[in-house]
Coordinates of C-alpha atoms and ligand atoms in Angstrom, one line a residue:
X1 CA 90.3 -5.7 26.1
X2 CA 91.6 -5.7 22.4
X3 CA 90.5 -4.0 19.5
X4 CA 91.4 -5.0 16.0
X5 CA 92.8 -2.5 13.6
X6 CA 90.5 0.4 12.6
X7 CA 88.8 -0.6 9.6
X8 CA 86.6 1.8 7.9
X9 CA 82.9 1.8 7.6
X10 CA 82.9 0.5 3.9
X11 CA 85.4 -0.5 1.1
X12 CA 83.6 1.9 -1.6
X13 CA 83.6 4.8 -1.5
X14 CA 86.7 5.5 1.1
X15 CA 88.6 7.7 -1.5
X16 CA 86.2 10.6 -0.3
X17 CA 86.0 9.7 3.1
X18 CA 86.7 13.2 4.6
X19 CA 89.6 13.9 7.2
X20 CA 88.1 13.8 10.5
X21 CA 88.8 17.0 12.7
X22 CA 92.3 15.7 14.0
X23 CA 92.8 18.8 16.6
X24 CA 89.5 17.3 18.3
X25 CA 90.1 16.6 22.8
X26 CA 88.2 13.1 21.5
X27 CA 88.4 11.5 18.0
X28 CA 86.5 8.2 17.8
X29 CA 87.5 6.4 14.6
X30 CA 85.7 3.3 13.0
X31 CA 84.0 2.5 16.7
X32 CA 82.5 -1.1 16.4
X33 CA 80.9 -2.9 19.2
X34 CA 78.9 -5.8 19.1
X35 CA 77.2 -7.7 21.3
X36 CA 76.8 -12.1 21.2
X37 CA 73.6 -12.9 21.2
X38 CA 71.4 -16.3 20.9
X39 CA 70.2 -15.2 17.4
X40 CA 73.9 -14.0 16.7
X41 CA 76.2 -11.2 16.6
X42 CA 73.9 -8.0 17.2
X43 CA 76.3 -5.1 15.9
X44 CA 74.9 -2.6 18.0
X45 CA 77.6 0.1 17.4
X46 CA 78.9 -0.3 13.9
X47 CA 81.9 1.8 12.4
X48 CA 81.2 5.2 14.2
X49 CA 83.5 7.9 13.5
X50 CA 83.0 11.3 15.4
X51 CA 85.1 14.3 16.9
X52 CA 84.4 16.1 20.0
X53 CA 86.0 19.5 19.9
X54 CA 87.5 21.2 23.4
X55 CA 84.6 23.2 25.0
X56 CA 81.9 22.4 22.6
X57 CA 78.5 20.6 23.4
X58 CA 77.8 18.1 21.0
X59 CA 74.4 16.4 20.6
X60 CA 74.1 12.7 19.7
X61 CA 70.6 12.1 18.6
X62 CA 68.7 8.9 17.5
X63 CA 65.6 6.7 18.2
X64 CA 65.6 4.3 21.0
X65 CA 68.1 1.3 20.4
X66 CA 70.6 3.2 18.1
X67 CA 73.3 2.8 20.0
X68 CA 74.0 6.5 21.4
X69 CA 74.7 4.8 25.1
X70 CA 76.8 1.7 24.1
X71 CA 79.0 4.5 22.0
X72 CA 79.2 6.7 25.2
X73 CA 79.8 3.8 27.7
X74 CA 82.6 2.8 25.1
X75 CA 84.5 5.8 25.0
X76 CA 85.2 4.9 28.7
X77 CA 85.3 1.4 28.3
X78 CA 82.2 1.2 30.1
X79 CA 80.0 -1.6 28.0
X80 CA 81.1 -5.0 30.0
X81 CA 82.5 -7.5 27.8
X82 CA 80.8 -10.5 27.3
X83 CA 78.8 -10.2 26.1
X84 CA 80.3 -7.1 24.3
X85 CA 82.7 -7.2 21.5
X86 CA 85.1 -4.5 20.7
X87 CA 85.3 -5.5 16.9
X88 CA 87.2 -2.9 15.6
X89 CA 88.0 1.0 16.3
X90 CA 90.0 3.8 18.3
X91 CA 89.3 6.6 20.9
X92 CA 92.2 9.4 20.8
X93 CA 92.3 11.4 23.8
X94 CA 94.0 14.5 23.6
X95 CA 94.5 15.1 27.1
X96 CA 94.7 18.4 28.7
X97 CA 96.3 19.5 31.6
X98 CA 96.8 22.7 34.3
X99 CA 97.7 25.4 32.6
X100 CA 101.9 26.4 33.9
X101 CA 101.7 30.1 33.4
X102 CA 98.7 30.8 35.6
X103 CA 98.6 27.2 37.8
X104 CA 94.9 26.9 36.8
X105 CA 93.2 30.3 37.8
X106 CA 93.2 31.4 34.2
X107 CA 95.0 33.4 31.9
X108 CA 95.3 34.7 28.7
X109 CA 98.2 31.4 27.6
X110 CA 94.8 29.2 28.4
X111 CA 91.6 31.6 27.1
X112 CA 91.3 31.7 31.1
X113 CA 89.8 28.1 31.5
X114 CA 93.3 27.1 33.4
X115 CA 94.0 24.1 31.7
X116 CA 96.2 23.4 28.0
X117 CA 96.8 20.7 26.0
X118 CA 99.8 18.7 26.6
X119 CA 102.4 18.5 23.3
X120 CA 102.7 15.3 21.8
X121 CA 106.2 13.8 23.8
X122 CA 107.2 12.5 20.4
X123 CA 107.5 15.7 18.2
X124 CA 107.7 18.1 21.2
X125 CA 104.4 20.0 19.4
X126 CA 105.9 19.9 16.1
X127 CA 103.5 17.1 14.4
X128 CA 104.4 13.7 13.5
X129 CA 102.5 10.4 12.8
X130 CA 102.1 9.7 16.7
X131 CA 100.0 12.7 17.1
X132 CA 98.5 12.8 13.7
X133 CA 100.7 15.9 13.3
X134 CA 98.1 17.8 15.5
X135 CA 101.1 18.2 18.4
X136 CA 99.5 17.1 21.1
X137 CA 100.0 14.2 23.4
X138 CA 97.3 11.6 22.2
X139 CA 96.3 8.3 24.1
X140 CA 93.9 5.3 22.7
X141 CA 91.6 5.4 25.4
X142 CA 90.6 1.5 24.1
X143 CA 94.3 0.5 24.5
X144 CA 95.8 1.8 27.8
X145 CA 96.2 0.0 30.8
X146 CA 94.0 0.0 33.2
X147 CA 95.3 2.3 35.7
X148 CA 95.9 5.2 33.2
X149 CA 92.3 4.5 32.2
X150 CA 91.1 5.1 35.8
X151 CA 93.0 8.2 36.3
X152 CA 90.9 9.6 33.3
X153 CA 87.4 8.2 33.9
X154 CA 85.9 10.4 36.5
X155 CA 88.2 12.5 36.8
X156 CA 89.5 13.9 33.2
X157 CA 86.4 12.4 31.3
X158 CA 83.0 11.9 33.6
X159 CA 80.0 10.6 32.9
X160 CA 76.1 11.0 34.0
X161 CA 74.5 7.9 33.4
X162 CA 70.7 7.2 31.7
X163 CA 69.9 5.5 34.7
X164 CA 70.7 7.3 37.9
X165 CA 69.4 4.0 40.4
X166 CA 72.0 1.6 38.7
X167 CA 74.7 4.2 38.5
X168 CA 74.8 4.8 42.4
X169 CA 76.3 2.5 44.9
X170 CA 73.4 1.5 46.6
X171 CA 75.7 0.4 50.2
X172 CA 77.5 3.6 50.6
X173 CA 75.9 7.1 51.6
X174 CA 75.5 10.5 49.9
X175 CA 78.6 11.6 51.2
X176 CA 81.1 8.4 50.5
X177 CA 79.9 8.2 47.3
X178 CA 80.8 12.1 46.4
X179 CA 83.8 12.2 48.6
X180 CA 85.4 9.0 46.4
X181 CA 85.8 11.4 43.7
X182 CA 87.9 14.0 45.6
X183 CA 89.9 11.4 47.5
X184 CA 91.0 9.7 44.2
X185 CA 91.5 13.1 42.5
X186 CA 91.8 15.8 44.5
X187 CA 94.0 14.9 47.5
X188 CA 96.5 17.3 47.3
X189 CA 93.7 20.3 47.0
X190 CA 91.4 18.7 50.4
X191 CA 94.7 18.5 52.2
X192 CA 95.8 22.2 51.6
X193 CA 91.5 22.9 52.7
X194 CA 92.5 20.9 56.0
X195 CA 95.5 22.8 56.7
X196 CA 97.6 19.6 56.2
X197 CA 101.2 19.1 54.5
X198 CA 101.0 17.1 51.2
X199 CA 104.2 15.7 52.0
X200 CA 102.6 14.7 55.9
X201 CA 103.1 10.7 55.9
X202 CA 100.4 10.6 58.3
X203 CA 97.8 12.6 56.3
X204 CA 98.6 10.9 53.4
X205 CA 98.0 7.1 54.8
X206 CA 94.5 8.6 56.6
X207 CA 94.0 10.0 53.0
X208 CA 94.1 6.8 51.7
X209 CA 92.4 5.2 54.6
X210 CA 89.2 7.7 54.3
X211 CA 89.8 6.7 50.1
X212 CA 89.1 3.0 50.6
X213 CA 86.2 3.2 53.7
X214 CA 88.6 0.9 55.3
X215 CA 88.3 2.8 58.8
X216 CA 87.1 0.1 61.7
X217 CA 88.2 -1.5 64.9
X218 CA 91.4 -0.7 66.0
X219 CA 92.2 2.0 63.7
X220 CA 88.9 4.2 64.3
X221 CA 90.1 3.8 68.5
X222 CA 93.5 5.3 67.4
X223 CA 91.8 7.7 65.4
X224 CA 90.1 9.0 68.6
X225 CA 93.4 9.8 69.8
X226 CA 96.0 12.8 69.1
X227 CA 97.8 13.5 67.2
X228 CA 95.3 11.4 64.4
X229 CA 92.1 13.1 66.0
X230 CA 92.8 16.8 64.8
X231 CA 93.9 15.6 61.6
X232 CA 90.7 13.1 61.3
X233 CA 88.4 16.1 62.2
X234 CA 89.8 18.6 59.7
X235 CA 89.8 16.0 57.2
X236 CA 86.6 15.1 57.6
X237 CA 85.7 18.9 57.5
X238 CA 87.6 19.4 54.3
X239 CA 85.7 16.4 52.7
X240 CA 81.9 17.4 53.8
X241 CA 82.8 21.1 52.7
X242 CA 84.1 20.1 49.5
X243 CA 81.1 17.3 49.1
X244 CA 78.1 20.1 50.3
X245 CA 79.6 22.6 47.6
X246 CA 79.2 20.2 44.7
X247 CA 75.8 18.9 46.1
X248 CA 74.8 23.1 46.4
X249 CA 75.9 23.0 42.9
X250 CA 72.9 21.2 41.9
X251 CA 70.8 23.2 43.8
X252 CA 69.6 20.5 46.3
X253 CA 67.8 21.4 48.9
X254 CA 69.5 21.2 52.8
X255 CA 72.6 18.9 51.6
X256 CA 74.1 18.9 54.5
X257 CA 70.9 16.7 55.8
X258 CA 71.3 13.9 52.7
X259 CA 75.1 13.5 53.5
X260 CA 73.9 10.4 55.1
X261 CA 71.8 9.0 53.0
X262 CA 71.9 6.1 50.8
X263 CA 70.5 6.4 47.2
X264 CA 67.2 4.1 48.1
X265 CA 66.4 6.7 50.1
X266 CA 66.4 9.7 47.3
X267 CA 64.0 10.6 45.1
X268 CA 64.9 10.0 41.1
X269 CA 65.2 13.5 40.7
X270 CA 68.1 13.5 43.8
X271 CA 69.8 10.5 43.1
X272 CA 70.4 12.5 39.3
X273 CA 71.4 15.4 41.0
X274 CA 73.8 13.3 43.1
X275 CA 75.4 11.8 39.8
X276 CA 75.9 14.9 38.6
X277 CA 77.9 16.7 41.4
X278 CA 79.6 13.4 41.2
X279 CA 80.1 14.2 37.7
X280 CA 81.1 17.9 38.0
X281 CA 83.3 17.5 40.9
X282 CA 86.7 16.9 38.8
X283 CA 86.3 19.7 36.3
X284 CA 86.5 17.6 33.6
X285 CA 87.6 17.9 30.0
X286 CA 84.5 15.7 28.8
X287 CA 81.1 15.2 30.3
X288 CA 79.9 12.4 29.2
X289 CA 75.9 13.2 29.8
X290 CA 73.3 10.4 28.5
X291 CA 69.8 12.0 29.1
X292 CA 71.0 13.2 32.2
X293 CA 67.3 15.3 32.8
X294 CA 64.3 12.9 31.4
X295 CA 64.2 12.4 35.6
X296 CA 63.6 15.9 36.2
X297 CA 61.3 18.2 36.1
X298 CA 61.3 21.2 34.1
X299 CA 62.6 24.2 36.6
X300 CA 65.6 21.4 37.7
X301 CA 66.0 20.8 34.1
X302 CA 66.8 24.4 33.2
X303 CA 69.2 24.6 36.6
X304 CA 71.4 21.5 35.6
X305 CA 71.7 22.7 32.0
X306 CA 72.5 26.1 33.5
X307 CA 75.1 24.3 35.6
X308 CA 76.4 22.2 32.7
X309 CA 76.9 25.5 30.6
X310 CA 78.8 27.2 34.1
X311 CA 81.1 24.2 34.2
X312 CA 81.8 24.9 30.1
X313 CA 82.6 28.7 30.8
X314 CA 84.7 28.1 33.5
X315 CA 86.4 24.9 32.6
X316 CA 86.5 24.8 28.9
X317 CA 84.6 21.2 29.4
X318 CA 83.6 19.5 26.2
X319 CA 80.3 18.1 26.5
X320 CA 78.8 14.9 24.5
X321 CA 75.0 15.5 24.9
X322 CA 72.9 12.5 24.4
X323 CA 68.8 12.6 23.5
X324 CA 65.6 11.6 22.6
X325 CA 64.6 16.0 22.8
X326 CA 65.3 17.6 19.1
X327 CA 64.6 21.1 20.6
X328 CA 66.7 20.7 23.3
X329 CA 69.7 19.7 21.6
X330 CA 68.6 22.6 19.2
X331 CA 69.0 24.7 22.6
X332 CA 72.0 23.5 24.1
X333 CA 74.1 22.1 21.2
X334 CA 77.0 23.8 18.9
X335 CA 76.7 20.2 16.6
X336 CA 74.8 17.2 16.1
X337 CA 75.3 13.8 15.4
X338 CA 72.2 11.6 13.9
X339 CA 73.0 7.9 15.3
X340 CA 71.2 5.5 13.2
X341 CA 71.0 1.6 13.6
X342 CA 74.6 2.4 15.0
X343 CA 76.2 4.0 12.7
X344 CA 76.1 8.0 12.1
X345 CA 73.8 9.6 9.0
X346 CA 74.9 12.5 9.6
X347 CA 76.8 15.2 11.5
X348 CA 76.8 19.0 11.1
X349 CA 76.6 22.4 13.1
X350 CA 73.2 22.5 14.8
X351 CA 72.2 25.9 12.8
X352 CA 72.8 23.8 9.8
X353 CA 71.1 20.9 10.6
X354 CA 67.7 21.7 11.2
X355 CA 68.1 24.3 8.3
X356 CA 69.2 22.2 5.6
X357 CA 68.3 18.0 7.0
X358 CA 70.3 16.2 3.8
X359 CA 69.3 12.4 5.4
X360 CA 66.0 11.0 5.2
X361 CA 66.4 9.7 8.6
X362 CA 67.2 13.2 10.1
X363 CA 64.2 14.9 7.8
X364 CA 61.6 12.1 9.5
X365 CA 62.9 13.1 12.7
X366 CA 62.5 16.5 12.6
X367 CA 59.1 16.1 11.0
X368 CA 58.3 14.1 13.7
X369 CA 59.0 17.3 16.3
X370 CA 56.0 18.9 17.6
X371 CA 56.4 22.3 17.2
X372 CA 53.9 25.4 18.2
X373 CA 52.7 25.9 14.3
X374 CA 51.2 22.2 13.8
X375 CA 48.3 21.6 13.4
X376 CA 46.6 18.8 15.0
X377 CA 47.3 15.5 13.0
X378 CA 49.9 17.1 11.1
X379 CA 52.9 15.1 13.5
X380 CA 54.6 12.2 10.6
X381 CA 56.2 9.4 12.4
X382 CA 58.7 7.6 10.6
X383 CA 57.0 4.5 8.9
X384 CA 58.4 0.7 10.1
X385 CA 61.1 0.3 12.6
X386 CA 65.0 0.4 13.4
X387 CA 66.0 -3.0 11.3
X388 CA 67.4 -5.8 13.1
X389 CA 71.1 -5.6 14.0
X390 CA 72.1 -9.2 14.4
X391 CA 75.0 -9.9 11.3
X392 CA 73.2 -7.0 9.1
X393 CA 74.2 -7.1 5.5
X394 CA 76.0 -4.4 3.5
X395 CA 73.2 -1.9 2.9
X396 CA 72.1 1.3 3.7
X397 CA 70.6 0.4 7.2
X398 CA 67.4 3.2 6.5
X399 CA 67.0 1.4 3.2
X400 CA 63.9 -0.5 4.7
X401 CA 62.3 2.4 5.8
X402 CA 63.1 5.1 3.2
X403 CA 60.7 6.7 0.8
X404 CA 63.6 7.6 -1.7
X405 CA 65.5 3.8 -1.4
X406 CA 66.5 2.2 -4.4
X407 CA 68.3 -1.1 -5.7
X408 CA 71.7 0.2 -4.9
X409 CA 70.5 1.2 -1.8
X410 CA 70.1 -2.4 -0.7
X411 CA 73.1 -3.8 -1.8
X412 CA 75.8 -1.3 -0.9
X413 CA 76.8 0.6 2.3
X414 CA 77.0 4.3 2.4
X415 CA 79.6 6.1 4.3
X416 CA 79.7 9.7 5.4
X417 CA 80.2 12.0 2.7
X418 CA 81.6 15.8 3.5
X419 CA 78.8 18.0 1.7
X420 CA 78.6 21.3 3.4
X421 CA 80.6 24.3 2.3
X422 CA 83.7 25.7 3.7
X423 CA 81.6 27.4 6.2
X424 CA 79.5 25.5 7.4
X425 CA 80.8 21.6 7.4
X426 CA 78.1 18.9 7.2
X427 CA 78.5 15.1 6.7
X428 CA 76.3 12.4 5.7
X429 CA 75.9 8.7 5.1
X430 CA 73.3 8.9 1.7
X431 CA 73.9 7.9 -1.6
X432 CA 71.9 10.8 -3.0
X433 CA 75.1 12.8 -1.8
X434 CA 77.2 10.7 -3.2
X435 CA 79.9 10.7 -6.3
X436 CA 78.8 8.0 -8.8
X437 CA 82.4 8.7 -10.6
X438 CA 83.6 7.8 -6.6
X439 CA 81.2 4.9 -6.5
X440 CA 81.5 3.6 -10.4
X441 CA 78.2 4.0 -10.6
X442 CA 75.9 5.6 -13.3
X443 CA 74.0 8.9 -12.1
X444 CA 70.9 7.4 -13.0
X445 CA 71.1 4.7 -10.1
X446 CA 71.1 6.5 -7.2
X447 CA 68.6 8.0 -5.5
X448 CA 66.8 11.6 -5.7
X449 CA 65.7 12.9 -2.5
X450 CA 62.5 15.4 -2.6
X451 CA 62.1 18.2 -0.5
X452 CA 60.2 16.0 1.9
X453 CA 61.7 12.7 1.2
X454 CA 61.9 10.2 4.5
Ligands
LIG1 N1 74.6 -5.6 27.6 C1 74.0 -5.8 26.4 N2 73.7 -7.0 25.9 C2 73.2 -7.2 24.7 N3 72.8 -6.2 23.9 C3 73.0 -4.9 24.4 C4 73.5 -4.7 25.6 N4 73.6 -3.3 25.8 C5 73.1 -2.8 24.7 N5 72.7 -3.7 23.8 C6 72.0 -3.5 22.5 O1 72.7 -2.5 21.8 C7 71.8 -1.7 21.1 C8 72.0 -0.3 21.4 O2 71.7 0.0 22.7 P1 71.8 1.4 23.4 O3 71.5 1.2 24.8 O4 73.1 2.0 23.0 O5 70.6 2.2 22.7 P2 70.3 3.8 22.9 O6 70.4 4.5 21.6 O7 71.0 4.3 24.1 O8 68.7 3.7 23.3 P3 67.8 4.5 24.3 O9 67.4 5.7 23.7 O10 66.7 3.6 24.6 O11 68.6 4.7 25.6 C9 70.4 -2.2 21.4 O12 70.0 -3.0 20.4 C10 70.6 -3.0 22.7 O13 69.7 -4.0 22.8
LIG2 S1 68.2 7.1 -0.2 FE1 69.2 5.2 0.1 S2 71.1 5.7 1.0 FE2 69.8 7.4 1.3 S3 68.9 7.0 3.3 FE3 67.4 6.3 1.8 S4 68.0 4.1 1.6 FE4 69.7 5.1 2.6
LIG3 MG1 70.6 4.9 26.0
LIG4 ZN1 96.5 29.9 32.2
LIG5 ZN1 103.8 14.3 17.6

């Protein structure tokens, strides 16, 4: 896969283009991913630039069809290609690792989450342009090899998927689909469970046997046998153990009795809960969680988003927070992104957002919230629909659905504009935030938002 160079969302304009928050775990720069279509090139994800900061949840919001799970899939190099396009763009991981001075228990060199971010090899921590002078190691998760990729996804960075059915491998069980995880990442930590040596040549190549479900014939006979049978059986010991505490986790009922199971034979609601012990089973630095409880019922809602928030206290995890529910991003999220017609309106702290909306789109979405005080009839959708994506002009993509549009509006593309104060940062993609000096515009031609504009 190859990415052209990063080129930002529009020409005008990019004088004010605000840093981005370099010190982020993720920063995704000028995304772009399109997708070939008979009607042409659909540019589903279009010039997204967004930050995930260590430990925080971040919510990326927008109607069906904006792109929130193509970005998400993307950052892992998830969205298969064809008949994807990676047009353009960068995701810098800043990867973390176990912290040295406590060996990951916690202490007060790693705010007791056990893990620390590794200094950029170039400057030794100092900053230079490798590391965008934030000192710390930084990778282009677009442009590594494959096999540093796969040490990361899953393991460093993990992802619950929208659709729990397709995510699952529907021809192995419960238990070899969990246990895959731990092989691959945590070998060293099931061998010290089973009592075995790390440096044991024979519990490493049963290791990697048990890893690749490549145990038949021959092999499972001389398993039978000792010295391999004591080690198979605390193995296998160490694996279910480690396996029933992430399903517990999740708060599934009797796990040791689904150990066997393959997904067809799960409920929705357990085949989530299986992704996400699958999920949590690493630790990771990044969860990666695309409406990962519209399966779920209410009670098993709260529990996973109790468990998410766990994971964050203990682990310092980062979590990207994708969905359709305003008031539960209001709920769970520090930030919010607004994803429109793939590309962000806006992005600002959630206290700030649904205080002070500054994008029409956002203000039509949070009009469109039910809340407790509404009165029957009161609910405003948002007039017309997301605007076709297939080689779109430049032009504010909202343009054909906003009360405030004008000409300008039509013929030029916004780009995020930094418009909160020092306190409280808050971007967005509107021209009635924008500088006409900036743009070379008069005053007069851009737009005036009301209080109600959408
Ligand atoms: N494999 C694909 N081939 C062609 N187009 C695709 C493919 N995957 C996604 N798209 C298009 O990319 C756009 C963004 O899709 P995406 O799945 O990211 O939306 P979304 O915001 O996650 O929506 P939802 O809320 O429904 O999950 C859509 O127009 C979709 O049709
Ligand atoms: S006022 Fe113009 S730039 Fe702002 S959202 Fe409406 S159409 Fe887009
Ligand atoms: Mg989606
Ligand atoms: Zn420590
Ligand atoms: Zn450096």
């Amino acid at each position: 896969m190859s990415a052209d160079d990063h080129q930002p969302r529009s020409a005008a304009a990019v004088d004010e283009r605000p840093d981005l928050d370099a010190a982020s775990l993720i920063s995704v720069r000028g995304l772009r991913v399109h997708f070939e279509t008979k009607r042409g090139r659909a540019h589903a994800v279009d010039g997204v630039d967004l930050d995930i900061r260590d430990g925080e949840t971040i919510g990326l919001v927008g109607e069906t069809g904006s792109g929130k799970s193509v970005t998400a899939r993307s950052l892992l190099r998830l969205v298969p290609m064809p008949p994807g396009v990676l047009a353009g763009g960068s995701v810098l991981y800043r990867p973390k690792q176990v912290c040295g001075a406590c060996s990951g228990s916690g202490c007060t060199a790693c705010g007791q989450v056990g893990r620390r971010p590794i200094a950029c090899r170039a400057c030794d921590g100092a900053g230079c342009e490798a590391c965008e002078h934030t000192g710390r190691h930084t990778v282009d998760l677009l442009r590594i090899s494959d096999t540093e990729l796969r040490e990361i996804r899953g393991n460093r960075i993990a992802m619950i998927f929208q659709d729990p059915g397709k995510a699952l491998n529907p021809a192995l069980t419960i238990r070899q689909q969990i246990a895959e995880v731990f092989l691959e990442h945590r070998s060293g930590e099931l061998l010290q469970a089973a009592g075995l040596e790390d440096g044991d040549r024979r519990a490493g190549r049963l290791m990697r046997r048990s890893a690749h479900q490549r145990v038949r014939g021959i092999e499972r006979l001389m398993l039978k046998l000792p010295p391999w049978r004591g080690r198979q059986v605390k193995l296998s010991t160490a694996i279910d153990d480690a396996v029933i505490r992430a399903l517990e986790d999740t708060r599934i009922p009797n796990p040791r009795k689904i150990l066997t199971n393959y997904p067809h034979e799960l409920s929705g609601g357990m085949k989530q809960r299986v992704m996400i012990a699958q999920a949590l089973a690493c630790d990771p630095d990044l969860l990666i969680a695309d409406e990962p409880t519209t399966a779920l019922d209410v009670t098993i809602q709260a529990r996973i988003l109790d468990l998410i928030s766990e994971l964050q206290q203990r682990r310092g995890t980062a979590v990207l927070y994708i969905s359709h529910d305003l008031s539960l991003v209001k709920r769970v999220c520090d930030r919010v992104a607004v994803l429109y017609a793939g590309q962000i309106a806006e992005v600002s702290d959630v206290a700030e957002l649904f205080r002070r909306p500054m994008h029409p789109y956002t203000r039509g979405l949070l009009a469109a919230v039910p809340s407790a005080e509404q009165q029957r009839g009161q609910l405003r959708a948002i007039r017309g629909t997301v605007p076709e994506l297939v080689d779109p002009e430049p032009a504010c993509r909202f343009h054909t659905r906003c009360d405030a549009a004008v000409p300008l509006c039509a013929s030029r593309e916004p780009v995020l504009w930094e418009r909160g104060d020092g306190a409280a940062p808050h971007r967005v993609a509107c021209f009635a935030h924008a500088d006409p000096q900036v743009l070379g515009v008069d005053r007069r031609e851009l737009p005036v938002l009301d209080e109600g504009s959408s």
